[in-house]
Short mmCIF file of C-alpha atoms in Angstrom, two decimals:
data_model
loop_
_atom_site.label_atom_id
_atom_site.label_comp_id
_atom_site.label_asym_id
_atom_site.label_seq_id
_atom_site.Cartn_x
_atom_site.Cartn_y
_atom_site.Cartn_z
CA UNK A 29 0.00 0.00 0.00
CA UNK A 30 1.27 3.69 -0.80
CA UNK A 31 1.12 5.76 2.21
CA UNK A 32 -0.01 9.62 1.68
CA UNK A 33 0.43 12.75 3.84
CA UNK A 34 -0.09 16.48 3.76
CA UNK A 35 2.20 18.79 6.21
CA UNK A 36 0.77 22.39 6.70
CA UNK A 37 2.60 25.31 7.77
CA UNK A 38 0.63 28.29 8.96
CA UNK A 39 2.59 31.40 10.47
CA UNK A 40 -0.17 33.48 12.33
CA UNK A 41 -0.05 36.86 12.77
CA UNK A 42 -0.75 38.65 15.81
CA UNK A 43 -3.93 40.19 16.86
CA UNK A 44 -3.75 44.01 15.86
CA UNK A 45 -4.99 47.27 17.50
CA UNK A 46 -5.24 50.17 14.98
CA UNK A 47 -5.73 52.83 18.07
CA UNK A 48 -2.08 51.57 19.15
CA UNK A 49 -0.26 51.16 15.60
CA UNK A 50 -2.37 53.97 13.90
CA UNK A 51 -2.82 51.88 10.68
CA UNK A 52 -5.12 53.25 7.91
CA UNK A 53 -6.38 52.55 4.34
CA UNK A 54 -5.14 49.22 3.31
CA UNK A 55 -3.18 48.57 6.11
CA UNK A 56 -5.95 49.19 8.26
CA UNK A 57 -8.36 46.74 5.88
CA UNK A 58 -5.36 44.07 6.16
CA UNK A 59 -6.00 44.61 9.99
CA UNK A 60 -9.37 44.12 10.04
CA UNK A 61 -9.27 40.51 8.17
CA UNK A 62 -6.04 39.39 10.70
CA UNK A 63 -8.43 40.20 13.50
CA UNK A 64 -11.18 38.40 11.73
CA UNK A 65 -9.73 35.13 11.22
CA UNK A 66 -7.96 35.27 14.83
CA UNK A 67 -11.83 35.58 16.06
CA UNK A 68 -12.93 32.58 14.17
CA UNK A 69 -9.81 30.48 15.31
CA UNK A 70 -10.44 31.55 18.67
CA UNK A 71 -14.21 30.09 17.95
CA UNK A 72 -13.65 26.80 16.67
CA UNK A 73 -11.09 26.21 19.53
CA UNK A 74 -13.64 27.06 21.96
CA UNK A 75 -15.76 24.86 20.79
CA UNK A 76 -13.50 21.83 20.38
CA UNK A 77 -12.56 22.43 24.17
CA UNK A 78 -16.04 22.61 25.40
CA UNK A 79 -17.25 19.98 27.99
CA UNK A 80 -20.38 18.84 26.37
CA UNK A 81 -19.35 18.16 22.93
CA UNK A 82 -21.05 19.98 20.30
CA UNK A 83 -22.23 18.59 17.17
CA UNK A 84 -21.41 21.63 14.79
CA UNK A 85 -17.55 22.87 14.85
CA UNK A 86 -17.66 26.29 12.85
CA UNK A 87 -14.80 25.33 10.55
CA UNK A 88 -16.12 27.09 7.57
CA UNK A 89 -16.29 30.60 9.10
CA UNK A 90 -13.15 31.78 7.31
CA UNK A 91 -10.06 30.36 5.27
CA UNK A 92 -7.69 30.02 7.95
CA UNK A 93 -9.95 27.20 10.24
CA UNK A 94 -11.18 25.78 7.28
CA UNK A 95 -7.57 25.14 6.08
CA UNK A 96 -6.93 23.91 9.37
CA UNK A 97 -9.26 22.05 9.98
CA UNK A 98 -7.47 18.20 9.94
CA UNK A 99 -4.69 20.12 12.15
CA UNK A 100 -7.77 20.86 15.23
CA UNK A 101 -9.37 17.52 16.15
CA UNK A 102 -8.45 16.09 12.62
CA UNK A 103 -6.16 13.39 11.60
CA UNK A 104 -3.06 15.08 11.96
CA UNK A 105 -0.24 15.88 14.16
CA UNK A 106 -0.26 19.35 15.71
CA UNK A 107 2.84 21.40 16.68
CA UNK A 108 2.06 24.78 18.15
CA UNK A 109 4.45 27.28 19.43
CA UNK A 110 3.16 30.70 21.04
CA UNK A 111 5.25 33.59 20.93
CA UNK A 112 5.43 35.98 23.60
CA UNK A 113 7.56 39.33 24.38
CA UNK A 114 9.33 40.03 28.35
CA UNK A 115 8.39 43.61 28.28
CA UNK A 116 6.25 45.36 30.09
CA UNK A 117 3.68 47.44 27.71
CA UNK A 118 3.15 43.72 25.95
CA UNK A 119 1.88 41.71 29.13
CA UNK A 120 -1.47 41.92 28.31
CA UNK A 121 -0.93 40.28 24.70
CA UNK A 122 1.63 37.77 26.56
CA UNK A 123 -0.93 36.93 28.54
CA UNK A 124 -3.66 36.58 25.78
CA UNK A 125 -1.19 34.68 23.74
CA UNK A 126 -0.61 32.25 26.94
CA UNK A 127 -4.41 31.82 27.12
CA UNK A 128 -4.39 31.08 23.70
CA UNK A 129 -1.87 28.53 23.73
CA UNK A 130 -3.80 26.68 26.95
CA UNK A 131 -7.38 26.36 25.41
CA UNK A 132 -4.97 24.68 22.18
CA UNK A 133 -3.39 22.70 24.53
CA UNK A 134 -6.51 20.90 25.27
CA UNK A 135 -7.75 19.48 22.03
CA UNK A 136 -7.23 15.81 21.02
CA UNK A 137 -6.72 14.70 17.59
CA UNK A 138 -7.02 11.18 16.23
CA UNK A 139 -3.93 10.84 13.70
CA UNK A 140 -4.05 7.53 11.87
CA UNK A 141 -1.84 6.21 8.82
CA UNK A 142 -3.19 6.96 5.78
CA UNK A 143 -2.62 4.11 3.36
CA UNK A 144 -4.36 4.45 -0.49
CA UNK A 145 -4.83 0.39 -0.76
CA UNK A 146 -6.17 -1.45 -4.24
CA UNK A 147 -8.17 -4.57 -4.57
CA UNK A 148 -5.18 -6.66 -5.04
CA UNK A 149 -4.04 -5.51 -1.81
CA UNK A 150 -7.18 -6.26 -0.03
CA UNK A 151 -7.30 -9.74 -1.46
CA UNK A 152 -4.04 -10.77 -0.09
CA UNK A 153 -4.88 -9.19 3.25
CA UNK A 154 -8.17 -11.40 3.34
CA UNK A 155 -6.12 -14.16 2.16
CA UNK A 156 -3.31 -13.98 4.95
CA UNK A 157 -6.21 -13.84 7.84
CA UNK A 158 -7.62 -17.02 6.03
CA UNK A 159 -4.30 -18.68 6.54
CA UNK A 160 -4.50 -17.50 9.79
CA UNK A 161 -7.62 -18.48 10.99
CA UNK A 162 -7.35 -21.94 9.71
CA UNK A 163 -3.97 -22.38 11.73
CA UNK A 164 -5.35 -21.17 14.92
CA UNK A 165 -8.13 -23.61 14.20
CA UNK A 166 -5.41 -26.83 13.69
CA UNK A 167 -4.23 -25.64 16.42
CA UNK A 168 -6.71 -25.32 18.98
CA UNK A 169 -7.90 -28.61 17.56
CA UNK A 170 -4.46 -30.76 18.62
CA UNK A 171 -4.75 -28.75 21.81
CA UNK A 172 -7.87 -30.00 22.43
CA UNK A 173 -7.14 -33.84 20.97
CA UNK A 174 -4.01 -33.43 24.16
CA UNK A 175 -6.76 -32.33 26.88
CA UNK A 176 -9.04 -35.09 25.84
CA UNK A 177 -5.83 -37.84 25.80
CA UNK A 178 -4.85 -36.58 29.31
CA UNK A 179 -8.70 -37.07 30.55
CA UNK A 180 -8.49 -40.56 29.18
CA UNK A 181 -4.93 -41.29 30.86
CA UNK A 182 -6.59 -39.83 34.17
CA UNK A 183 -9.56 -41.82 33.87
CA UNK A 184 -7.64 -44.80 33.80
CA UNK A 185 -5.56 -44.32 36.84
CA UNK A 186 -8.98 -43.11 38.50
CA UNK A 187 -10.80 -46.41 38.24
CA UNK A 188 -13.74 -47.65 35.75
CA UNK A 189 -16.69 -46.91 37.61
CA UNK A 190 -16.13 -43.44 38.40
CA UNK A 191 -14.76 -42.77 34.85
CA UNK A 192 -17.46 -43.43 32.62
CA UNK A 193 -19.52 -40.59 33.95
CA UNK A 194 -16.54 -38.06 34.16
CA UNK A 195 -15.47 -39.31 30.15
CA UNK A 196 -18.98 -39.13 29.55
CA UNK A 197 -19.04 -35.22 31.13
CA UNK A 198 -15.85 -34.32 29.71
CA UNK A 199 -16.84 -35.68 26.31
CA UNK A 200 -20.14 -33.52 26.47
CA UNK A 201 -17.94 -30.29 27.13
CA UNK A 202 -15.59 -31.12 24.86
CA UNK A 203 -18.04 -31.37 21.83
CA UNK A 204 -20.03 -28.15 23.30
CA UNK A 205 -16.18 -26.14 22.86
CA UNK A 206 -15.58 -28.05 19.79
CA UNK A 207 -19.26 -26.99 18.43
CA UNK A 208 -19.06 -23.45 19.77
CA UNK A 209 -15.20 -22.62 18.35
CA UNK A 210 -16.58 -24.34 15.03
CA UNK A 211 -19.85 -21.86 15.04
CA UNK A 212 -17.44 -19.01 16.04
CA UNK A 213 -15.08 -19.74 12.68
CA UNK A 214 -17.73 -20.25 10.67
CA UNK A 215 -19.05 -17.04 11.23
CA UNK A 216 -15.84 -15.77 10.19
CA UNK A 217 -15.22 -17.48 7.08
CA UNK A 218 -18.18 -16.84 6.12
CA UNK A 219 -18.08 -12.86 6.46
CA UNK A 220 -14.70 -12.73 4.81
CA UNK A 221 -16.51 -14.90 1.58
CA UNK A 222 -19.06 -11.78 1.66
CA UNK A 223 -15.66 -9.62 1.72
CA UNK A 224 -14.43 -11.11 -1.07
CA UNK A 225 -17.57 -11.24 -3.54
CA UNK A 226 -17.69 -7.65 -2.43
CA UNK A 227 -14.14 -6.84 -3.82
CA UNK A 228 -14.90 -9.19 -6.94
CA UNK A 229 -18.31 -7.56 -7.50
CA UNK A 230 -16.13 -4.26 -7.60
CA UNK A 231 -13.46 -5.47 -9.89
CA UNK A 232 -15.88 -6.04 -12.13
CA UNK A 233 -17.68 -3.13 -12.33
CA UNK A 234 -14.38 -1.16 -12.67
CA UNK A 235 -13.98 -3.54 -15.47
CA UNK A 236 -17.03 -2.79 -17.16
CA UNK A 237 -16.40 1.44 -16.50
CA UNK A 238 -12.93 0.64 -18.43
CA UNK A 239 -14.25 -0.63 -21.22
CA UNK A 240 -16.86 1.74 -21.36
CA UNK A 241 -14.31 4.59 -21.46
CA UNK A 242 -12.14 2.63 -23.83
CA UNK A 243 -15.34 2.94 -26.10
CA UNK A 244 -15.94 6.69 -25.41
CA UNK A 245 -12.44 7.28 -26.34
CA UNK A 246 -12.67 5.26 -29.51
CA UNK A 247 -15.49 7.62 -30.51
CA UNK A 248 -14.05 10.65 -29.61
CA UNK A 249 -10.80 9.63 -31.88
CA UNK A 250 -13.49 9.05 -34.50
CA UNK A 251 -15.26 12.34 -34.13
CA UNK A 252 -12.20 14.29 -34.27
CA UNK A 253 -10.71 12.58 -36.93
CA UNK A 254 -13.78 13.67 -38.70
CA UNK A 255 -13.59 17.28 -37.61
CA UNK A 256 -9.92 17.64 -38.88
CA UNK A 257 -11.27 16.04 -42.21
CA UNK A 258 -14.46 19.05 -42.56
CA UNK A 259 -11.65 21.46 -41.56
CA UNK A 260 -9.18 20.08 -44.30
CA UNK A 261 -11.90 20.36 -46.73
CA UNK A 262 -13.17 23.69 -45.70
CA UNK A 263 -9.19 25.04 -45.90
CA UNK A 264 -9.31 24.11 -49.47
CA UNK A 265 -12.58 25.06 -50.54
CA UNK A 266 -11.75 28.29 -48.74
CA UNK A 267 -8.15 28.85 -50.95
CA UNK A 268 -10.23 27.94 -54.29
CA UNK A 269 -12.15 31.02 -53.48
CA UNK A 270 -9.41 33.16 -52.58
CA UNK A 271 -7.71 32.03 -55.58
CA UNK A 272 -10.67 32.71 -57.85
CA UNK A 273 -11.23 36.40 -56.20
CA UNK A 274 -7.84 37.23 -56.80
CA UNK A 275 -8.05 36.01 -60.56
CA UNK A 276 -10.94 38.08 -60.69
CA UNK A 277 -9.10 41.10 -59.26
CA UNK A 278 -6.45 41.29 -61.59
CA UNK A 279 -8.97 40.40 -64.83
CA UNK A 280 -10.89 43.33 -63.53
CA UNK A 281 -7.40 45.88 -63.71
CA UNK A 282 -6.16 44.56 -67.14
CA UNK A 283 -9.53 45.05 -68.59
CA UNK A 284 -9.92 48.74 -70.80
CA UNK A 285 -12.44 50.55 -69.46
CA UNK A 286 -13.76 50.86 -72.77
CA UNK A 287 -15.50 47.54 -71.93
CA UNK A 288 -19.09 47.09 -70.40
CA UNK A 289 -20.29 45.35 -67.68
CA UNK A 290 -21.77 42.63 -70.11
CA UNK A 291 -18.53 42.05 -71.91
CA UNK A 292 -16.65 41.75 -67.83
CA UNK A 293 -19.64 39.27 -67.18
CA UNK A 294 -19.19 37.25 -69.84
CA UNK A 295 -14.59 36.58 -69.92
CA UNK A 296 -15.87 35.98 -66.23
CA UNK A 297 -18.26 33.17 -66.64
CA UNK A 298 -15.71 32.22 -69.46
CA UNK A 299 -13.41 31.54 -66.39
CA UNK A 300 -15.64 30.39 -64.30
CA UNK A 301 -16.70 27.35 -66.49
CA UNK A 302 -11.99 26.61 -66.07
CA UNK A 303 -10.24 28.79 -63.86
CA UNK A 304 -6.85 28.81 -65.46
CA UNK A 305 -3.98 27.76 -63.25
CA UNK A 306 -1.88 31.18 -63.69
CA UNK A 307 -3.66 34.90 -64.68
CA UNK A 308 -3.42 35.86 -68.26
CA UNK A 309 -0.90 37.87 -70.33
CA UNK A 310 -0.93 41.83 -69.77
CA UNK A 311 -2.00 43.47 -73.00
#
C-alpha cells in the first residue's frame, strides 16, 4: 500500500490594535481581516474544548480554520508554538497569547496512517487472515485432541466406575467447545466470503467502466478525426475562393475601361466554367 500525507505550515499573525499602531487605508483593511480570522480560530477552539461536545464545529467561518481544519481535532499531528515578548507594555498580549496557547493545549486529535490500498491488496490481506484463521483452528484442535488424551490417561488411573460418567461429562464439554469454536469460525469465514464477492463484485464493475471509457475514447478519436477532415476540406474550398477572387481582381485591372459590364460578365463566366492555373498575359 502507498502511504499519503499532507504537512501544513501556517505562520499566524498577531492580533492588531489600529488605536495603538495607527494603521489606515489598506493597512488598516489588512488589519481588520487578521483580527477576523484570529476571532474565528479563537471560535472553533472554543468549541472543540467545550465539555459537552457539540455537534457543529464552525470550521467554515473563514479560510484560515477551514484550512486547518485536519490540524484541530483532525487526523493530523499538531505542533504549536506561542510567541510571547518580556516587556512590560506587551503583558497583556503575553498573557492573551498564553491563554491562547492553553485552550490549544486541550484538544485531542485522532492521527491515523493513511494508506491508499487497491483490490489486489485487499485480497491478499483477506487471504493472509484465512491462513491465519485456519492455523489457529489446527491448532486449537491438537490442543484440544491433548486435553481429551490426558482425561483418558486420568480416567484410567482413576478407576472404571467413576470414569465413565466423568469421560462421559468431559466428552459432552468437549463437543459443546468443539461446536461453539466451530460456530465461532464459521461465522468468520463466512463474512470474509461476503468480503471477497464484495471486492470481486467491484473489480468487475471497474472492469465494465474501463471498457466503457475505452469505447468513449474510440469515438471521440473518431469524431475528431472527422472534424480535422471538414476542416481540411473547408481550408481548401476556402483557398479555391481566394484564388478565384484574386483572378478576378487582376482580370478586372487589365480590362480597358472601354469595356461594359456585359462584356466583364461574360470573360468571367468564361473563367468560371476553367479557372486557369496562372492569370493571363498583360496586354
Amino acid at each position: 500500500p502507498r502511504r499519503v500525507g499532507r504537512l501544513n505550515l501556517v505562520d499566524l499573525a498577531g492580533s492588531e490594535r489600529p488605536r495603538l499602531t495607527g494603521a489606515t487605508g489598506q493597512r488598516l483593511e489588512e488589519t481588520k481581516k487578521i483580527n477576523q480570522s484570529l476571532s474565528a480560530l479563537g471560535n472553533v477552539i472554543s468549541a472543540l474544548t467545550e465539555r459537552r461536545s457539540r455537534q457543529h464545529i464552525p470550521y467554515r467561518d473563514s479560510k484560515l480554520t477551514r484550512l486547518l481544519e485536519d490540524s484541530l481535532g483532525g487526523n493530523c499531528r499538531t505542533t504549536m508554538m506561542a510567541m510571547v515578548s518580556p516587556a512590560a507594555e506587551s503583558f497583556s498580549e503575553s498573557l492573551s497569547t498564553l491563554k491562547f496557547a492553553h485552550r490549544a493545549k486541550s484538544i485531542r486529535n485522532s492521527p491515523r496512517v493513511n494508506e491508499d490500498v487497491d483490490q489486489r491488496t485487499l485480497l491478499r490481506r483477506y487471504e493472509a487472515e484465512l491462513r491465519q484463521l485456519r492455523s489457529e483452528l489446527r491448532e486449537s484442535q491438537q490442543v484440544q485432541q491433548q486435553q481429551l488424551e490426558q482425561l483418558q490417561l486420568h480416567q484410567q488411573h482413576a478407576g472404571w466406575g467413576h470414569g465413565a460418567a466423568y469421560e462421559g461429562h468431559c466428552a459432552a464439554a468437549d463437543e459443546q467447545a468443539q461446536e461453539q469454536l466451530q460456530a465461532e469460525y464459521r461465522a468468520r469465514f463466512d463474512d470474509l466470503e461476503r468480503e471477497r464477492c464484495t471486492v470481486e463484485e467491484d473489480k468487475a464493475q471497474v472492469g465494465r467502466y474501463k471498457q466503457l471509457l475505452l469505447k468513449q475514447r474510440d469515438i471521440m478519436i473518431a469524431l475528431t478525426q472527422r472534424l480535422q477532415e471538414r476542416d481540411e476540406a473547408i481550408i481548401g474550398l476556402q483557398g479555391q475562393v481566394d484564388t478565384r477572387d484574386r483572378l478576378i481582381a487582376e482580370i478586372e485591372e487589365r480590362l480597358p475601361p472601354s469595356l461594359g459590364q456585359g462584356s466583364l460578365d461574360s470573360v468571367l463566366g468564361g473563367f468560371g466554367a476553367a479557372a486557369p492555373s496562372r492569370a493571363p498575359p498583360a496586354p
